[in-house]
Coordinates of C-alpha atoms in Angstrom, one line a residue:
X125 CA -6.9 5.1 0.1
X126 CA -4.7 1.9 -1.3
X127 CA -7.5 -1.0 -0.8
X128 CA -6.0 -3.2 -4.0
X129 CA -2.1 -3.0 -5.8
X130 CA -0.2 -4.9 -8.2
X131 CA 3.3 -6.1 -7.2
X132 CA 5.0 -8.4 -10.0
X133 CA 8.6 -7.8 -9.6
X134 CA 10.8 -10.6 -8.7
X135 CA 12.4 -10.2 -4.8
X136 CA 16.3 -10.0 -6.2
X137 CA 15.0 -6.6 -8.7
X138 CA 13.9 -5.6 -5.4
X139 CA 16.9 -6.0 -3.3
X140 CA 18.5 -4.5 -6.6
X141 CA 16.2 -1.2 -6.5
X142 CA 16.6 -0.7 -2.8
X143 CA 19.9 -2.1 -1.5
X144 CA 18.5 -4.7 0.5
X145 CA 21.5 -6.4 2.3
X146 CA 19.5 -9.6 2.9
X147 CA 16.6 -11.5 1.8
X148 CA 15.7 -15.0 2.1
X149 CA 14.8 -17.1 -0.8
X150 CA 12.5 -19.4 1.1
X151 CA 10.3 -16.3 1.5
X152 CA 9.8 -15.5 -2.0
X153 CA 6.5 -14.6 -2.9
X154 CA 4.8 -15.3 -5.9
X155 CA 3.9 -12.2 -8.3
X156 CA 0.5 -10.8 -7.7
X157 CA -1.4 -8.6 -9.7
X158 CA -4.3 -8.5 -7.2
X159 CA -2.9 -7.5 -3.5
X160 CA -5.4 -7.8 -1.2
X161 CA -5.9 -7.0 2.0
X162 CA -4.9 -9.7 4.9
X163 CA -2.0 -11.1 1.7
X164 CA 1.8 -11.5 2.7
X165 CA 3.3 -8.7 0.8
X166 CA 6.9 -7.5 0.6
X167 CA 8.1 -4.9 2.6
X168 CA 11.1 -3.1 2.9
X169 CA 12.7 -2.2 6.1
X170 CA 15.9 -1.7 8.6
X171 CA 16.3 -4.0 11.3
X172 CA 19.2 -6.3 13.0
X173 CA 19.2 -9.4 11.7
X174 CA 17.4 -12.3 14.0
X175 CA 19.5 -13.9 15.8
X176 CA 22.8 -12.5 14.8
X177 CA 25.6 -11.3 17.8
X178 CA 25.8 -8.2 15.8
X179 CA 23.0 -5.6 16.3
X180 CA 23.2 -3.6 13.9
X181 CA 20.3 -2.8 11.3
X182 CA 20.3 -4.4 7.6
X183 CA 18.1 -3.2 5.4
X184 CA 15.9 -6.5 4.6
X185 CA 13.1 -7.3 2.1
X186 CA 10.3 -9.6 4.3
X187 CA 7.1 -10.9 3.7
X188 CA 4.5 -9.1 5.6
X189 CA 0.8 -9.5 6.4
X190 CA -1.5 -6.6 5.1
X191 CA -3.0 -5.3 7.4
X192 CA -1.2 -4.1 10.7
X193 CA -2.2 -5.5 14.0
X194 CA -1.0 -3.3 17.2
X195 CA 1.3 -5.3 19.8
X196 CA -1.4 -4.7 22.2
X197 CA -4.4 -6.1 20.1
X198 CA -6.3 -8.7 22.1
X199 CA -7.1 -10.7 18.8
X200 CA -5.4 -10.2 14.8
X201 CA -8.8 -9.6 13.6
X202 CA -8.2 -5.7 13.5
X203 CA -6.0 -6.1 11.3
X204 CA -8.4 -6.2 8.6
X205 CA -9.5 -2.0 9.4
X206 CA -5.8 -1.2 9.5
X207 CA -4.6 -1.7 6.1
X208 CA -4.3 2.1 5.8
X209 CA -3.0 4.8 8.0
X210 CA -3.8 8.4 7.6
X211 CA -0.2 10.6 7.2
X212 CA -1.6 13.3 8.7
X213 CA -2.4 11.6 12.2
X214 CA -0.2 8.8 12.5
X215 CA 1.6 10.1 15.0
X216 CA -0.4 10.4 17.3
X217 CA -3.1 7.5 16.7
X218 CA -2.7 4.8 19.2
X219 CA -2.8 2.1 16.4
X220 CA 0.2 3.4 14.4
X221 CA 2.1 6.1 16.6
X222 CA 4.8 3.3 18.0
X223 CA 5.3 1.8 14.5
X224 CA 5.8 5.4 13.3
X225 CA 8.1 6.3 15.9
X226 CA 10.4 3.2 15.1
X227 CA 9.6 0.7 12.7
X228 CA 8.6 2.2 9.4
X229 CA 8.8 -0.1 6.3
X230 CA 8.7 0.6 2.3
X231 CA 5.8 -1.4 0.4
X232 CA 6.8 -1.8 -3.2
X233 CA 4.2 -2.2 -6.0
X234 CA 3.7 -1.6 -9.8
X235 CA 1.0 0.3 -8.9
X236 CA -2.7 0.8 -7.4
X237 CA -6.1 0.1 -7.9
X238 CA -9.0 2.7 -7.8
X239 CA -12.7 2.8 -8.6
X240 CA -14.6 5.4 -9.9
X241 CA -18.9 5.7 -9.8
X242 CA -20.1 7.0 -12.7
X243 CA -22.3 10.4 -12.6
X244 CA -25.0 8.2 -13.8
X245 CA -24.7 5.3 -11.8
X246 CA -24.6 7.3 -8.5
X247 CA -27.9 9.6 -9.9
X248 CA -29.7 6.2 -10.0
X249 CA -27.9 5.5 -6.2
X250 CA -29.1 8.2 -4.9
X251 CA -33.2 8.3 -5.8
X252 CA -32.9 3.9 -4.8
X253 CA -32.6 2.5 -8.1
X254 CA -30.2 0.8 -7.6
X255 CA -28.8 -1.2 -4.9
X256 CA -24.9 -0.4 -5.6
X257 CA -23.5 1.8 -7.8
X258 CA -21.0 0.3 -10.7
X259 CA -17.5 1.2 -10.8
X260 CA -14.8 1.9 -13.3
X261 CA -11.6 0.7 -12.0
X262 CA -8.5 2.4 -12.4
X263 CA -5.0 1.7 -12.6
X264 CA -2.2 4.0 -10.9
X265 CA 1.6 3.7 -11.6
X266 CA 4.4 5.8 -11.8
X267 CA 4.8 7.7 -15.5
X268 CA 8.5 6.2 -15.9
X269 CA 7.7 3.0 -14.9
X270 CA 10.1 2.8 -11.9
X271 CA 8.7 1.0 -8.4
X272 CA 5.7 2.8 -7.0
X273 CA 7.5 3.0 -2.8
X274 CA 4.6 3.3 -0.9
X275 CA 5.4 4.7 2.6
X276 CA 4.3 2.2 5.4
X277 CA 4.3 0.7 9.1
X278 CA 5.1 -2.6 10.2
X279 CA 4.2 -4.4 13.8
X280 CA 4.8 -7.6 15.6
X281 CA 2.0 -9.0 17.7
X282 CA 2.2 -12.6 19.5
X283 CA -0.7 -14.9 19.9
X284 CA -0.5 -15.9 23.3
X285 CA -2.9 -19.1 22.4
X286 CA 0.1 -21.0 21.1
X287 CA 3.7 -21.9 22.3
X288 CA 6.7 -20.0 21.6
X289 CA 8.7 -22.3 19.0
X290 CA 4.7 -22.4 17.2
X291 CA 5.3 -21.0 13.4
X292 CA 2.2 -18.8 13.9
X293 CA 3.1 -17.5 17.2
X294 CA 4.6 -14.1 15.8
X295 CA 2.7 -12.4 13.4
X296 CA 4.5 -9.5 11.4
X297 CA 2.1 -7.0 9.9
X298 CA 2.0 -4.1 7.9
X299 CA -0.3 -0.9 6.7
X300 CA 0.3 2.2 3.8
X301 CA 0.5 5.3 4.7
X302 CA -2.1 7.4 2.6
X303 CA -2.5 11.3 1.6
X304 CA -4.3 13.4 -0.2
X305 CA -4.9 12.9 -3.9
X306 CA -3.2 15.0 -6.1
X307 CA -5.5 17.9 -7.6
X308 CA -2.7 18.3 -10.6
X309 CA -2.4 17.0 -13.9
X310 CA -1.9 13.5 -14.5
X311 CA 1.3 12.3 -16.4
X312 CA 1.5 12.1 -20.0
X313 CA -2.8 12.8 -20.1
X314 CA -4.1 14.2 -23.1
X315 CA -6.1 17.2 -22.5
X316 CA -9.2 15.7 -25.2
X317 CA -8.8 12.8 -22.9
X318 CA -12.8 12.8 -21.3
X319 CA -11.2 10.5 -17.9
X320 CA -10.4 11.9 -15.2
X321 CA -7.7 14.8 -15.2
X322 CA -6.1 14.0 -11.9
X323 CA -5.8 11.5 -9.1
X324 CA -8.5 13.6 -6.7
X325 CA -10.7 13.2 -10.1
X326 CA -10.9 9.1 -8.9
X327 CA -10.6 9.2 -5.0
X328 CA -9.8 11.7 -2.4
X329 CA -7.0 9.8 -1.5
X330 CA -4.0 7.9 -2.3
X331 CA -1.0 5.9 -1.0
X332 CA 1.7 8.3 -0.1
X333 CA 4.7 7.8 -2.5
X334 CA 8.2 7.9 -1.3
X335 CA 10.8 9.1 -3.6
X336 CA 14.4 7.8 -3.7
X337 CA 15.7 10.4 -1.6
X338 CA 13.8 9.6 1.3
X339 CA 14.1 6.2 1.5
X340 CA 17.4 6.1 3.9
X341 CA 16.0 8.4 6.4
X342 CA 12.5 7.1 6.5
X343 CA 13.8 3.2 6.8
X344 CA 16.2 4.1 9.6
X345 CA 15.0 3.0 12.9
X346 CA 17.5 5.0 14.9
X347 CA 15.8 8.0 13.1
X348 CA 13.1 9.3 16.1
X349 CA 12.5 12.7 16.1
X350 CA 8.8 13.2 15.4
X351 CA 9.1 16.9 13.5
X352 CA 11.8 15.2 10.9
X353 CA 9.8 11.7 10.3
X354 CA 6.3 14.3 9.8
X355 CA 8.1 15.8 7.1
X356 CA 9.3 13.1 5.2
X357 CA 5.2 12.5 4.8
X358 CA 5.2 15.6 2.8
X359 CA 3.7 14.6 -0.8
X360 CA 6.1 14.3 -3.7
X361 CA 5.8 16.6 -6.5
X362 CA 2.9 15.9 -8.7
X363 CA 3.0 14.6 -11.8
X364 CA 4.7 11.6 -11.3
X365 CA 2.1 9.6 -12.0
X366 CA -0.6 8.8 -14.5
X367 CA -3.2 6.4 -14.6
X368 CA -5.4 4.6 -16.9
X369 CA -9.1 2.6 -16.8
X370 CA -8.7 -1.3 -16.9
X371 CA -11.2 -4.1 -16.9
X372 CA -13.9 -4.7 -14.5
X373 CA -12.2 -8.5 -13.7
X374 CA -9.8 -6.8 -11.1
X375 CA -12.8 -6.2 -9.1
X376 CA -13.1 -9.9 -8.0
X377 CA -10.3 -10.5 -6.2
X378 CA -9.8 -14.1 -7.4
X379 CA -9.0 -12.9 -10.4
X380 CA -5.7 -12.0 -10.9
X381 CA -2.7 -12.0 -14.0
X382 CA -0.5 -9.7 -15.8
X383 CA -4.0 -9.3 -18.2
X384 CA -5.5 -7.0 -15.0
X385 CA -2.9 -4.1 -16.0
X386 CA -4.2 -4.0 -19.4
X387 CA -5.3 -0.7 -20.4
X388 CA -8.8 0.2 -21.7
X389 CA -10.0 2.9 -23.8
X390 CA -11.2 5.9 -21.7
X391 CA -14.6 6.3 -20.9
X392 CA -17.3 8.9 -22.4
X393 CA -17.2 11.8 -20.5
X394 CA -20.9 11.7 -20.0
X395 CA -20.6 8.2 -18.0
X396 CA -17.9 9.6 -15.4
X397 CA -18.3 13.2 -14.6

């Protein structure tokens, strides 16, 4: 799943690494090493401009609310158990299969947050214990420290409790797009290394990456056909990726600073498998 991310980059490296055509400064958002869900993030995505006689789509970077809420939601509360959407049924779940079909955004990040129980912590779990199980968090990002683009959906939903001209009567959300893990080797791991050997080794899932080449078919909106957009969800090759325990701090989500990325020694075998 993708529950947590970093995103530090500035928005004009951004409109750099993807060809935005416009972005607003007033919308700049300030680096965050601790995304959390229901945060504006930046999203990537093709759309005419607001406004403008001219209709045709400009690829944009916007702020987005994580957390997608469906046009047809009576309240934005459900946004909070949409952050993710699965790649293998989002066409066809009622939540995500309009976004899919039409609006389809990139989420940018440095990388992604996952915890891991250790065999011994979930032994004690399991016989009661202990009440909940401790977790080493790590830190995914891609091996040659480009952008990690994160497949994703984006929605509009409007509050019919407040007038039309209200700033908070549109809300513009979003959600990743997740897979399955990786079962092959980590990038750049050493095979003495005792941590985890791949990205299924910490969590069963993971935020589908889209690589460069995909980018201009899965952003266009005119782009519909259902068979084509499925297999632009097929997972990149493996090995693109490596990842790394960090500090325990990242698990509060007030905490937050470049000091979150920093990587820890790995930990004895014993403690995580």
């Amino acid at each position: 799943m993708c529950g947590r991310y970093a995103a530090s980059r500035k928005p004009e490296d951004l409109a750099g690494i993807f060809d935005v055509g416009k972005w607003e400064p007033t919308e700049t958002l300030a680096p965050d090493w601790n995304v959390a869900p229901t945060k504006d993030v930046y999203a990537v995505l093709e759309r005419p401009i607001k406004h403008a006689a001219d209709r045709t789509p400009v690829r944009q970077l916007r702020p987005l609310r994580w957390g997608l809420v469906p046009s047809w939601a009576k309240t934005p509360e459900v946004g909070v158990k949409m952050i993710n959407a699965r790649a293998e049924t989002v066409h066809e779940k009622p939540s995500f299969r309009r976004a899919f079909a039409a609006r389809r955004c990139v989420i940018p990040a440095d990388g992604y947050y996952e915890w891991v129980t250790g065999a011994d912590e979930r032994q004690l779990e399991e016989k009661g214990r202990k009440k909940r199980a401790r977790k080493q968090p790590y830190f995914v990002t891609p091996a040659d420290g480009s952008v990690l683009a994160m497949a994703g959906l984006y929605e509009f939903w409007r509050d019919r409790t407040l007038p039309d001209d209200h700033p908070r009567a549109w809300w513009a959300t979003c959600s990743v797009i997740t897979t399955e893990a990786e079962t092959v080797p980590l990038a750049g791991r050493d095979p003495q290394d005792p941590g985890p050997a791949s990205l299924a080794e910490i969590h069963p899932r993971m935020p589908l990456m889209l690589t460069p080449d995909r980018w201009a078919a899965w952003l266009d909106p005119h782009h519909t056909d259902e068979e084509s957009l499925r297999a632009l969800l097929a997972p990149p090759p493996g090995g693109l990726l490596r990842a790394y325990p960090v500090g325990v701090d990242v698990s509060n989500v007030r905490n937050n600073g470049p000091e979150l990325l920093k990587e820890l020694p790995a930990p004895e075998e014993e403690t995580l498998f």
